[in-house]
Amino acid sequence: MTTLVLCVDRADDIGRTVGVSMPVDGWDAVRSLVTEVGLADPEDSTVNCLLEGLRITRDLRADGESAVVAAVSGSGDSAVGADRSVAAQIDTLIERHDPDSAIIVTDSAEDERLVPIVESRLPVDSVDRVVVRQARDIESTYYLLKQFLADEELRSTVLVPLGVGLLLLPALLVRFSVGVALAGLASLLGAAVLYKGLAIDVYLARLPDQIQDALYSGQVSVVTYAVAGGLALVGLFLGGLAVSPVSDGVVLVPVMQFFYSSIPWLALAALTASAGRLLDELIEAGHIPRPYLNVPFGVIALGLVVRGFAGYFLERENALPHLQVAGVTVQPTQRLAVFVVSAIVVSLVGVRVAAKVASDHPDAVETDTESADGS
């Protein structure tokens, strides 16, 4: 019974360091490989992985078992290519030694992704992950900090916001109280973390190219998006102006005043943006996909619902006069019912229009559905 002690290296550290032909098998060959890798890069954890493989092989032979130590390393331009390279090397080792089982030695979680590849070819008795002892000690903190400072991306992501915050903290403490200063600093650091975490920097970097491509391609949505942004700003501005302070501390009334005044403009902004998108689809494909047809009706229905409920609360708090129709006063509940029913009617009309377009252009709808499934 022969056991294959297999040292795996998915990231191709061995190939990039010494450039030997893989796989490497046999006690003398692996021992020589340890020396070459160690001399090329003494800090590489692969050295410890190979040494652990030699130790396991020695212990197995001391117990009277037949053991062969070997090393495989992934090579390729992609993760799939590296895994296929390792699989081919394992097949070569099986042809050479015909082992009955394997013991896998790794030095990272990434290398352990190769375990299923080995298990598909050989029974795996054990997986031994090597952890360098010095990495757990406090003495390695300086070395890890030095590596951290050498990484330009990590410096710009962590140290720059921290430095800006520390510079602003004294100015905030001079001008404001301690609580306000700390709150402002926390908000700044939180904004910086969200800026990187949500990949806003990547989006902003791509935005000029996307706008340029849209302008060169003649898309109508570029103009409508700009108009929608202006309308949204107008809505937010008018909503802010409509908010009035309330003496009794009720927060709901100012919020409803903001929504009541801003919703028409925000809904108009959404309609403008969706109209540009509809025109782009109509120009490019010759038809309008069904999901885009539902957007305008959904925006109008949602705007009616929000404005209706906002008006209801404002009327109940006497912050909005009652609606007069032909000299008849409409009660708040009746006004709300009108808005809700109107929203439902608009939504049903949207469904009906989308269904009508789908029946008139079945090929276009089928194409859109297949594209959505494929994506």
mmCIF file of C-alpha atoms in Angstrom:
data_model
loop_
_atom_site.group_PDB
_atom_site.id
_atom_site.type_symbol
_atom_site.label_atom_id
_atom_site.label_comp_id
_atom_site.label_asym_id
_atom_site.label_seq_id
_atom_site.Cartn_x
_atom_site.Cartn_y
_atom_site.Cartn_z
ATOM 1 C CA MET A 1 0.000 0.000 0.000
ATOM 2 C CA THR A 2 1.533 3.277 -1.185
ATOM 3 C CA THR A 3 0.600 6.688 0.188
ATOM 4 C CA LEU A 4 1.161 9.811 -1.900
ATOM 5 C CA VAL A 5 2.142 12.799 0.257
ATOM 6 C CA LEU A 6 1.099 15.631 -2.024
ATOM 7 C CA CYS A 7 2.201 19.254 -1.510
ATOM 8 C CA VAL A 8 -0.148 21.457 -3.550
ATOM 9 C CA ASP A 9 0.487 25.004 -4.773
ATOM 10 C CA ARG A 10 -2.468 26.462 -6.641
ATOM 11 C CA ALA A 11 -0.977 29.959 -7.042
ATOM 12 C CA ASP A 12 2.125 28.595 -8.864
ATOM 13 C CA ASP A 13 4.539 30.074 -6.317
ATOM 14 C CA ILE A 14 7.005 27.288 -7.084
ATOM 15 C CA GLY A 15 6.874 27.797 -10.833
ATOM 16 C CA ARG A 16 7.253 31.571 -10.585
ATOM 17 C CA THR A 17 10.071 31.300 -8.031
ATOM 18 C CA VAL A 18 12.351 28.609 -9.455
ATOM 19 C CA GLY A 19 10.782 27.734 -12.817
ATOM 20 C CA VAL A 20 11.164 23.948 -12.527
ATOM 21 C CA SER A 21 9.120 21.442 -14.478
ATOM 22 C CA MET A 22 6.190 20.099 -12.477
ATOM 23 C CA PRO A 23 5.331 17.700 -10.929
ATOM 24 C CA VAL A 24 8.337 17.068 -8.714
ATOM 25 C CA ASP A 25 8.305 13.678 -6.974
ATOM 26 C CA GLY A 26 10.690 11.648 -4.875
ATOM 27 C CA TRP A 27 12.512 12.372 -1.628
ATOM 28 C CA ASP A 28 15.699 13.745 -3.184
ATOM 29 C CA ALA A 29 13.887 15.825 -5.809
ATOM 30 C CA VAL A 30 11.550 17.469 -3.293
ATOM 31 C CA ARG A 31 14.407 18.047 -0.847
ATOM 32 C CA SER A 32 16.379 19.775 -3.579
ATOM 33 C CA LEU A 33 13.275 21.782 -4.484
ATOM 34 C CA VAL A 34 13.001 23.031 -0.888
ATOM 35 C CA THR A 35 16.524 24.390 -1.106
ATOM 36 C CA GLU A 36 15.883 26.137 -4.425
ATOM 37 C CA VAL A 37 12.620 27.734 -3.297
ATOM 38 C CA GLY A 38 14.119 28.764 0.041
ATOM 39 C CA LEU A 39 17.143 30.375 -1.581
ATOM 40 C CA ALA A 40 14.964 32.212 -4.122
ATOM 41 C CA ASP A 41 12.439 33.491 -1.563
ATOM 42 C CA PRO A 42 13.084 32.650 2.115
ATOM 43 C CA GLU A 43 9.795 34.340 3.110
ATOM 44 C CA ASP A 44 7.643 32.047 0.965
ATOM 45 C CA SER A 45 5.393 29.758 3.027
ATOM 46 C CA THR A 46 5.727 27.131 0.285
ATOM 47 C CA VAL A 47 9.068 26.194 1.870
ATOM 48 C CA ASN A 48 7.266 25.165 5.053
ATOM 49 C CA CYS A 49 4.683 23.260 3.021
ATOM 50 C CA LEU A 50 7.388 21.214 1.291
ATOM 51 C CA LEU A 51 9.211 20.595 4.563
ATOM 52 C CA GLU A 52 5.968 19.382 6.143
ATOM 53 C CA GLY A 53 5.518 16.974 3.246
ATOM 54 C CA LEU A 54 9.020 15.598 3.801
ATOM 55 C CA ARG A 55 8.354 15.229 7.537
ATOM 56 C CA ILE A 56 5.123 13.307 6.986
ATOM 57 C CA THR A 57 6.854 11.040 4.469
ATOM 58 C CA ARG A 58 9.677 10.342 6.943
ATOM 59 C CA ASP A 59 7.232 9.488 9.725
ATOM 60 C CA LEU A 60 5.221 7.170 7.482
ATOM 61 C CA ARG A 61 8.353 5.341 6.385
ATOM 62 C CA ALA A 62 9.464 5.076 10.012
ATOM 63 C CA ASP A 63 6.176 3.274 10.713
ATOM 64 C CA GLY A 64 6.903 0.805 7.929
ATOM 65 C CA GLU A 65 4.546 2.292 5.329
ATOM 66 C CA SER A 66 5.410 2.969 1.709
ATOM 67 C CA ALA A 67 5.198 6.710 1.054
ATOM 68 C CA VAL A 68 6.105 8.958 -1.858
ATOM 69 C CA VAL A 69 6.373 12.723 -1.498
ATOM 70 C CA ALA A 70 5.526 14.959 -4.450
ATOM 71 C CA ALA A 71 4.719 18.576 -5.268
ATOM 72 C CA VAL A 72 2.294 19.958 -7.839
ATOM 73 C CA SER A 73 1.853 23.565 -8.868
ATOM 74 C CA GLY A 74 -0.893 25.229 -10.866
ATOM 75 C CA SER A 75 0.067 27.097 -14.013
ATOM 76 C CA GLY A 76 -2.143 29.032 -16.402
ATOM 77 C CA ASP A 77 -3.649 32.403 -17.103
ATOM 78 C CA SER A 78 -6.805 31.673 -15.096
ATOM 79 C CA ALA A 79 -7.994 29.700 -12.081
ATOM 80 C CA VAL A 80 -9.542 27.085 -14.371
ATOM 81 C CA GLY A 81 -6.270 26.709 -16.245
ATOM 82 C CA ALA A 82 -4.346 26.307 -12.998
ATOM 83 C CA ASP A 83 -6.754 23.630 -11.723
ATOM 84 C CA ARG A 84 -6.557 21.712 -14.992
ATOM 85 C CA SER A 85 -2.766 21.856 -14.848
ATOM 86 C CA VAL A 86 -2.790 20.412 -11.327
ATOM 87 C CA ALA A 87 -5.220 17.687 -12.409
ATOM 88 C CA ALA A 88 -2.889 16.675 -15.258
ATOM 89 C CA GLN A 89 0.093 16.563 -12.876
ATOM 90 C CA ILE A 90 -1.820 14.373 -10.427
ATOM 91 C CA ASP A 91 -2.676 11.966 -13.267
ATOM 92 C CA THR A 92 1.028 11.807 -14.120
ATOM 93 C CA LEU A 93 1.930 10.959 -10.515
ATOM 94 C CA ILE A 94 -0.729 8.236 -10.396
ATOM 95 C CA GLU A 95 0.714 6.656 -13.542
ATOM 96 C CA ARG A 96 4.229 6.737 -12.087
ATOM 97 C CA HIS A 97 3.593 5.421 -8.571
ATOM 98 C CA ASP A 98 0.074 3.900 -8.565
ATOM 99 C CA PRO A 99 -0.707 5.121 -4.996
ATOM 100 C CA ASP A 100 -3.622 3.781 -2.967
ATOM 101 C CA SER A 101 -4.337 6.985 -1.046
ATOM 102 C CA ALA A 102 -3.114 10.523 -0.600
ATOM 103 C CA ILE A 103 -2.253 12.959 2.175
ATOM 104 C CA ILE A 104 -2.590 16.575 1.051
ATOM 105 C CA VAL A 105 -0.339 19.294 2.486
ATOM 106 C CA THR A 106 -1.330 22.946 1.963
ATOM 107 C CA ASP A 107 -0.230 26.326 3.264
ATOM 108 C CA SER A 108 -3.333 28.421 2.539
ATOM 109 C CA ALA A 109 -7.109 28.248 2.168
ATOM 110 C CA GLU A 110 -6.735 28.820 -1.581
ATOM 111 C CA ASP A 111 -4.657 25.645 -1.952
ATOM 112 C CA GLU A 112 -7.383 23.658 -0.194
ATOM 113 C CA ARG A 113 -9.656 24.303 -3.187
ATOM 114 C CA LEU A 114 -7.606 21.614 -4.953
ATOM 115 C CA VAL A 115 -8.753 18.939 -2.485
ATOM 116 C CA PRO A 116 -11.839 17.954 -4.576
ATOM 117 C CA ILE A 117 -9.598 17.498 -7.623
ATOM 118 C CA VAL A 118 -7.412 15.055 -5.701
ATOM 119 C CA GLU A 119 -10.429 13.302 -4.164
ATOM 120 C CA SER A 120 -11.859 12.659 -7.626
ATOM 121 C CA ARG A 121 -8.776 10.558 -8.405
ATOM 122 C CA LEU A 122 -7.542 9.170 -5.086
ATOM 123 C CA PRO A 123 -8.913 8.503 -1.586
ATOM 124 C CA VAL A 124 -7.689 11.307 0.673
ATOM 125 C CA ASP A 125 -6.692 10.179 4.162
ATOM 126 C CA SER A 126 -5.822 13.595 5.575
ATOM 127 C CA VAL A 127 -5.441 17.299 4.768
ATOM 128 C CA ASP A 128 -2.583 19.007 6.625
ATOM 129 C CA ARG A 129 -2.551 22.798 6.512
ATOM 130 C CA VAL A 130 0.771 24.349 7.508
ATOM 131 C CA VAL A 131 0.633 27.565 9.546
ATOM 132 C CA VAL A 132 3.920 29.377 10.130
ATOM 133 C CA ARG A 133 4.321 29.788 13.876
ATOM 134 C CA GLN A 134 5.988 33.197 13.716
ATOM 135 C CA ALA A 135 2.892 34.675 12.018
ATOM 136 C CA ARG A 136 0.966 34.213 15.285
ATOM 137 C CA ASP A 137 3.457 36.018 17.476
ATOM 138 C CA ILE A 138 3.543 39.688 18.364
ATOM 139 C CA GLU A 139 7.046 39.959 16.923
ATOM 140 C CA SER A 140 5.600 39.666 13.408
ATOM 141 C CA THR A 141 3.446 42.797 13.820
ATOM 142 C CA TYR A 142 6.183 45.104 12.567
ATOM 143 C CA TYR A 143 6.755 42.937 9.495
ATOM 144 C CA LEU A 144 3.032 42.789 8.687
ATOM 145 C CA LEU A 145 2.712 46.555 9.157
ATOM 146 C CA LYS A 146 5.646 47.066 6.809
ATOM 147 C CA GLN A 147 3.953 44.919 4.169
ATOM 148 C CA PHE A 148 0.712 46.854 4.685
ATOM 149 C CA LEU A 149 2.437 50.204 4.162
ATOM 150 C CA ALA A 150 4.082 48.879 1.006
ATOM 151 C CA ASP A 151 0.677 48.228 -0.587
ATOM 152 C CA GLU A 152 -0.325 51.438 -2.383
ATOM 153 C CA GLU A 153 -4.011 50.519 -2.676
ATOM 154 C CA LEU A 154 -4.352 49.744 1.036
ATOM 155 C CA ARG A 155 -2.590 52.989 1.941
ATOM 156 C CA SER A 156 -4.957 55.075 -0.154
ATOM 157 C CA THR A 157 -7.999 53.195 1.126
ATOM 158 C CA VAL A 158 -7.236 53.236 4.860
ATOM 159 C CA LEU A 159 -4.562 55.771 5.688
ATOM 160 C CA VAL A 160 -5.787 58.693 3.569
ATOM 161 C CA PRO A 161 -9.312 58.891 5.131
ATOM 162 C CA LEU A 162 -7.816 58.338 8.581
ATOM 163 C CA GLY A 163 -5.280 61.124 8.047
ATOM 164 C CA VAL A 164 -7.924 63.552 6.763
ATOM 165 C CA GLY A 165 -10.099 62.754 9.774
ATOM 166 C CA LEU A 166 -7.266 63.367 12.222
ATOM 167 C CA LEU A 167 -6.496 66.698 10.539
ATOM 168 C CA LEU A 168 -10.131 67.819 10.725
ATOM 169 C CA LEU A 169 -10.660 66.736 14.329
ATOM 170 C CA PRO A 170 -8.791 69.687 15.943
ATOM 171 C CA ALA A 171 -10.642 72.194 13.717
ATOM 172 C CA LEU A 172 -13.979 70.621 14.630
ATOM 173 C CA LEU A 173 -13.145 70.656 18.339
ATOM 174 C CA VAL A 174 -12.290 74.371 18.196
ATOM 175 C CA ARG A 175 -15.529 75.264 16.426
ATOM 176 C CA PHE A 176 -17.993 72.716 17.863
ATOM 177 C CA SER A 177 -18.525 70.617 20.960
ATOM 178 C CA VAL A 178 -16.842 67.271 21.506
ATOM 179 C CA GLY A 179 -19.991 65.328 20.594
ATOM 180 C CA VAL A 180 -20.544 67.215 17.344
ATOM 181 C CA ALA A 181 -16.859 66.904 16.409
ATOM 182 C CA LEU A 182 -16.790 63.142 17.008
ATOM 183 C CA ALA A 183 -20.080 62.719 15.152
ATOM 184 C CA GLY A 184 -18.710 64.645 12.162
ATOM 185 C CA LEU A 185 -15.503 62.607 12.175
ATOM 186 C CA ALA A 186 -17.428 59.328 12.365
ATOM 187 C CA SER A 187 -19.621 60.443 9.459
ATOM 188 C CA LEU A 188 -16.552 61.283 7.396
ATOM 189 C CA LEU A 189 -14.910 57.915 8.034
ATOM 190 C CA GLY A 190 -18.212 56.123 7.398
ATOM 191 C CA ALA A 191 -18.620 57.925 4.082
ATOM 192 C CA ALA A 192 -15.079 56.955 3.082
ATOM 193 C CA VAL A 193 -15.727 53.286 3.939
ATOM 194 C CA LEU A 194 -18.991 53.260 1.973
ATOM 195 C CA TYR A 195 -17.269 55.038 -0.918
ATOM 196 C CA LYS A 196 -14.825 52.153 -1.263
ATOM 197 C CA GLY A 197 -17.124 49.368 -0.091
ATOM 198 C CA LEU A 198 -19.863 50.186 -2.611
ATOM 199 C CA ALA A 199 -17.269 50.669 -5.385
ATOM 200 C CA ILE A 200 -18.467 54.213 -5.990
ATOM 201 C CA ASP A 201 -14.952 55.138 -7.091
ATOM 202 C CA VAL A 202 -15.092 52.478 -9.819
ATOM 203 C CA TYR A 203 -18.481 53.755 -10.986
ATOM 204 C CA LEU A 204 -17.279 57.373 -11.074
ATOM 205 C CA ALA A 205 -14.167 56.325 -12.987
ATOM 206 C CA ARG A 206 -16.320 54.630 -15.642
ATOM 207 C CA LEU A 207 -18.964 57.358 -15.758
ATOM 208 C CA PRO A 208 -17.135 59.738 -18.173
ATOM 209 C CA ASP A 209 -16.553 56.930 -20.690
ATOM 210 C CA GLN A 210 -20.183 55.823 -20.435
ATOM 211 C CA ILE A 211 -21.427 59.383 -20.979
ATOM 212 C CA GLN A 212 -19.073 59.804 -23.933
ATOM 213 C CA ASP A 213 -20.237 56.532 -25.506
ATOM 214 C CA ALA A 214 -23.866 57.518 -24.959
ATOM 215 C CA LEU A 215 -23.320 60.928 -26.586
ATOM 216 C CA TYR A 216 -21.524 59.450 -29.585
ATOM 217 C CA SER A 217 -24.214 56.788 -30.027
ATOM 218 C CA GLY A 218 -26.972 59.414 -29.991
ATOM 219 C CA GLN A 219 -28.912 58.048 -27.029
ATOM 220 C CA VAL A 220 -31.856 60.206 -25.983
ATOM 221 C CA SER A 221 -31.586 59.019 -22.383
ATOM 222 C CA VAL A 222 -28.473 61.162 -21.827
ATOM 223 C CA VAL A 223 -30.558 64.322 -22.144
ATOM 224 C CA THR A 224 -33.569 62.943 -20.300
ATOM 225 C CA TYR A 225 -31.390 61.761 -17.406
ATOM 226 C CA ALA A 226 -29.958 65.279 -17.083
ATOM 227 C CA VAL A 227 -33.466 66.747 -17.149
ATOM 228 C CA ALA A 228 -34.618 64.150 -14.598
ATOM 229 C CA GLY A 229 -31.740 65.088 -12.315
ATOM 230 C CA GLY A 230 -32.746 68.761 -12.499
ATOM 231 C CA LEU A 231 -36.388 67.954 -11.786
ATOM 232 C CA ALA A 232 -35.384 65.797 -8.828
ATOM 233 C CA LEU A 233 -33.327 68.653 -7.396
ATOM 234 C CA VAL A 234 -36.285 71.006 -7.827
ATOM 235 C CA GLY A 235 -38.519 68.538 -6.029
ATOM 236 C CA LEU A 236 -36.110 68.157 -3.132
ATOM 237 C CA PHE A 237 -35.707 71.933 -2.907
ATOM 238 C CA LEU A 238 -39.454 72.595 -2.893
ATOM 239 C CA GLY A 239 -39.979 69.795 -0.400
ATOM 240 C CA GLY A 240 -37.408 71.362 1.909
ATOM 241 C CA LEU A 241 -39.052 74.764 1.613
ATOM 242 C CA ALA A 242 -42.465 73.277 2.427
ATOM 243 C CA VAL A 243 -41.272 71.851 5.730
ATOM 244 C CA SER A 244 -42.315 74.030 8.636
ATOM 245 C CA PRO A 245 -41.206 73.631 12.271
ATOM 246 C CA VAL A 246 -43.760 72.040 14.574
ATOM 247 C CA SER A 247 -43.933 73.231 18.154
ATOM 248 C CA ASP A 248 -45.307 70.048 19.662
ATOM 249 C CA GLY A 249 -42.379 67.970 18.385
ATOM 250 C CA VAL A 250 -44.383 65.798 15.970
ATOM 251 C CA VAL A 251 -41.915 64.662 13.316
ATOM 252 C CA LEU A 252 -44.543 63.088 11.044
ATOM 253 C CA VAL A 253 -46.018 66.400 9.866
ATOM 254 C CA PRO A 254 -42.777 67.874 8.411
ATOM 255 C CA VAL A 255 -42.017 64.560 6.738
ATOM 256 C CA MET A 256 -45.455 64.468 5.136
ATOM 257 C CA GLN A 257 -45.074 68.107 4.061
ATOM 258 C CA PHE A 258 -41.806 67.238 2.357
ATOM 259 C CA PHE A 259 -43.308 64.249 0.528
ATOM 260 C CA TYR A 260 -46.475 66.116 -0.436
ATOM 261 C CA SER A 261 -44.534 68.935 -2.095
ATOM 262 C CA SER A 262 -41.690 66.937 -3.624
ATOM 263 C CA ILE A 263 -43.484 63.819 -4.910
ATOM 264 C CA PRO A 264 -44.964 65.442 -8.087
ATOM 265 C CA TRP A 265 -41.515 66.657 -9.154
ATOM 266 C CA LEU A 266 -39.791 63.404 -8.232
ATOM 267 C CA ALA A 267 -42.413 61.414 -10.139
ATOM 268 C CA LEU A 268 -41.981 63.728 -13.131
ATOM 269 C CA ALA A 269 -38.214 63.168 -12.949
ATOM 270 C CA ALA A 270 -38.698 59.401 -12.955
ATOM 271 C CA LEU A 271 -41.119 59.654 -15.880
ATOM 272 C CA THR A 272 -38.646 61.769 -17.842
ATOM 273 C CA ALA A 273 -35.829 59.298 -17.261
ATOM 274 C CA SER A 274 -38.012 56.321 -18.198
ATOM 275 C CA ALA A 275 -39.262 58.139 -21.308
ATOM 276 C CA GLY A 276 -35.669 58.552 -22.510
ATOM 277 C CA ARG A 277 -35.012 54.874 -21.910
ATOM 278 C CA LEU A 278 -38.176 53.935 -23.807
ATOM 279 C CA LEU A 279 -37.131 56.057 -26.771
ATOM 280 C CA ASP A 280 -33.655 54.483 -26.801
ATOM 281 C CA GLU A 281 -35.147 50.988 -26.858
ATOM 282 C CA LEU A 282 -37.601 51.992 -29.576
ATOM 283 C CA ILE A 283 -34.851 53.505 -31.743
ATOM 284 C CA GLU A 284 -32.377 50.680 -31.216
ATOM 285 C CA ALA A 285 -34.590 47.594 -31.346
ATOM 286 C CA GLY A 286 -37.701 48.873 -33.105
ATOM 287 C CA HIS A 287 -39.917 47.839 -30.189
ATOM 288 C CA ILE A 288 -40.296 48.560 -26.476
ATOM 289 C CA PRO A 289 -39.705 45.664 -24.038
ATOM 290 C CA ARG A 290 -42.614 44.911 -21.758
ATOM 291 C CA PRO A 291 -40.785 45.723 -18.470
ATOM 292 C CA TYR A 292 -40.026 49.243 -19.700
ATOM 293 C CA LEU A 293 -43.698 49.791 -20.499
ATOM 294 C CA ASN A 294 -44.663 49.082 -16.905
ATOM 295 C CA VAL A 295 -42.272 51.680 -15.458
ATOM 296 C CA PRO A 296 -44.203 54.917 -16.292
ATOM 297 C CA PHE A 297 -47.496 53.541 -15.016
ATOM 298 C CA GLY A 298 -45.834 52.220 -11.868
ATOM 299 C CA VAL A 299 -44.222 55.600 -11.194
ATOM 300 C CA ILE A 300 -47.528 57.444 -11.596
ATOM 301 C CA ALA A 301 -49.366 54.949 -9.374
ATOM 302 C CA LEU A 302 -46.703 55.134 -6.672
ATOM 303 C CA GLY A 303 -46.702 58.933 -6.796
ATOM 304 C CA LEU A 304 -50.481 59.023 -6.376
ATOM 305 C CA VAL A 305 -50.335 56.690 -3.371
ATOM 306 C CA VAL A 306 -47.573 58.622 -1.591
ATOM 307 C CA ARG A 307 -49.143 62.011 -2.282
ATOM 308 C CA GLY A 308 -52.560 60.737 -1.201
ATOM 309 C CA PHE A 309 -51.349 59.455 2.153
ATOM 310 C CA ALA A 310 -49.207 62.563 2.721
ATOM 311 C CA GLY A 311 -52.237 64.784 2.046
ATOM 312 C CA TYR A 312 -54.385 62.676 4.366
ATOM 313 C CA PHE A 313 -52.011 63.121 7.326
ATOM 314 C CA LEU A 314 -51.569 66.828 6.621
ATOM 315 C CA GLU A 315 -55.345 67.403 6.497
ATOM 316 C CA ARG A 316 -55.836 65.544 9.756
ATOM 317 C CA GLU A 317 -53.228 67.818 11.380
ATOM 318 C CA ASN A 318 -54.803 70.935 9.800
ATOM 319 C CA ALA A 319 -51.551 71.591 7.930
ATOM 320 C CA LEU A 320 -53.383 71.386 4.587
ATOM 321 C CA PRO A 321 -56.808 72.881 3.762
ATOM 322 C CA HIS A 322 -59.625 70.561 2.821
ATOM 323 C CA LEU A 323 -60.252 70.014 -0.876
ATOM 324 C CA GLN A 324 -63.247 71.888 -2.287
ATOM 325 C CA VAL A 325 -65.013 70.459 -5.371
ATOM 326 C CA ALA A 326 -68.015 72.471 -6.723
ATOM 327 C CA GLY A 327 -68.537 73.986 -3.309
ATOM 328 C CA VAL A 328 -68.536 70.589 -1.595
ATOM 329 C CA THR A 329 -65.843 69.836 0.989
ATOM 330 C CA VAL A 330 -64.077 66.532 0.431
ATOM 331 C CA GLN A 331 -63.178 64.785 3.662
ATOM 332 C CA PRO A 332 -59.594 63.481 4.186
ATOM 333 C CA THR A 333 -60.707 59.853 3.997
ATOM 334 C CA GLN A 334 -62.589 60.464 0.760
ATOM 335 C CA ARG A 335 -59.608 62.300 -0.720
ATOM 336 C CA LEU A 336 -57.320 59.401 0.207
ATOM 337 C CA ALA A 337 -59.739 56.907 -1.334
ATOM 338 C CA VAL A 338 -59.738 58.872 -4.602
ATOM 339 C CA PHE A 339 -55.949 58.822 -4.768
ATOM 340 C CA VAL A 340 -55.713 55.105 -3.919
ATOM 341 C CA VAL A 341 -58.389 54.136 -6.452
ATOM 342 C CA SER A 342 -56.719 56.304 -9.094
ATOM 343 C CA ALA A 343 -53.386 54.586 -8.423
ATOM 344 C CA ILE A 344 -54.985 51.154 -8.796
ATOM 345 C CA VAL A 345 -56.661 52.210 -12.042
ATOM 346 C CA VAL A 346 -53.385 53.544 -13.447
ATOM 347 C CA SER A 347 -51.610 50.335 -12.472
ATOM 348 C CA LEU A 348 -54.291 48.221 -14.173
ATOM 349 C CA VAL A 349 -54.081 50.380 -17.282
ATOM 350 C CA GLY A 350 -50.325 49.787 -17.349
ATOM 351 C CA VAL A 351 -50.817 46.034 -17.141
ATOM 352 C CA ARG A 352 -53.414 46.210 -19.899
ATOM 353 C CA VAL A 353 -51.179 48.268 -22.173
ATOM 354 C CA ALA A 354 -48.220 45.954 -21.611
ATOM 355 C CA ALA A 355 -50.388 42.911 -22.346
ATOM 356 C CA LYS A 356 -51.713 44.573 -25.494
ATOM 357 C CA VAL A 357 -48.199 45.274 -26.748
ATOM 358 C CA ALA A 358 -47.187 41.710 -25.909
ATOM 359 C CA SER A 359 -50.072 40.303 -27.953
ATOM 360 C CA ASP A 360 -49.329 42.603 -30.891
ATOM 361 C CA HIS A 361 -45.583 41.852 -30.872
ATOM 362 C CA PRO A 362 -45.142 38.296 -29.519
ATOM 363 C CA ASP A 363 -41.752 37.831 -31.173
ATOM 364 C CA ALA A 364 -40.321 40.900 -29.490
ATOM 365 C CA VAL A 365 -41.573 39.847 -26.060
ATOM 366 C CA GLU A 366 -40.216 36.340 -26.541
ATOM 367 C CA THR A 367 -36.822 37.771 -27.480
ATOM 368 C CA ASP A 368 -36.804 39.961 -24.374
ATOM 369 C CA THR A 369 -37.683 37.000 -22.172
ATOM 370 C CA GLU A 370 -34.937 34.840 -23.643
ATOM 371 C CA SER A 371 -32.410 37.656 -23.168
ATOM 372 C CA ALA A 372 -33.444 38.055 -19.530
ATOM 373 C CA ASP A 373 -33.129 34.307 -18.930
ATOM 374 C CA GLY A 374 -29.734 34.209 -20.583
ATOM 375 C CA SER A 375 -28.419 37.056 -18.504
#
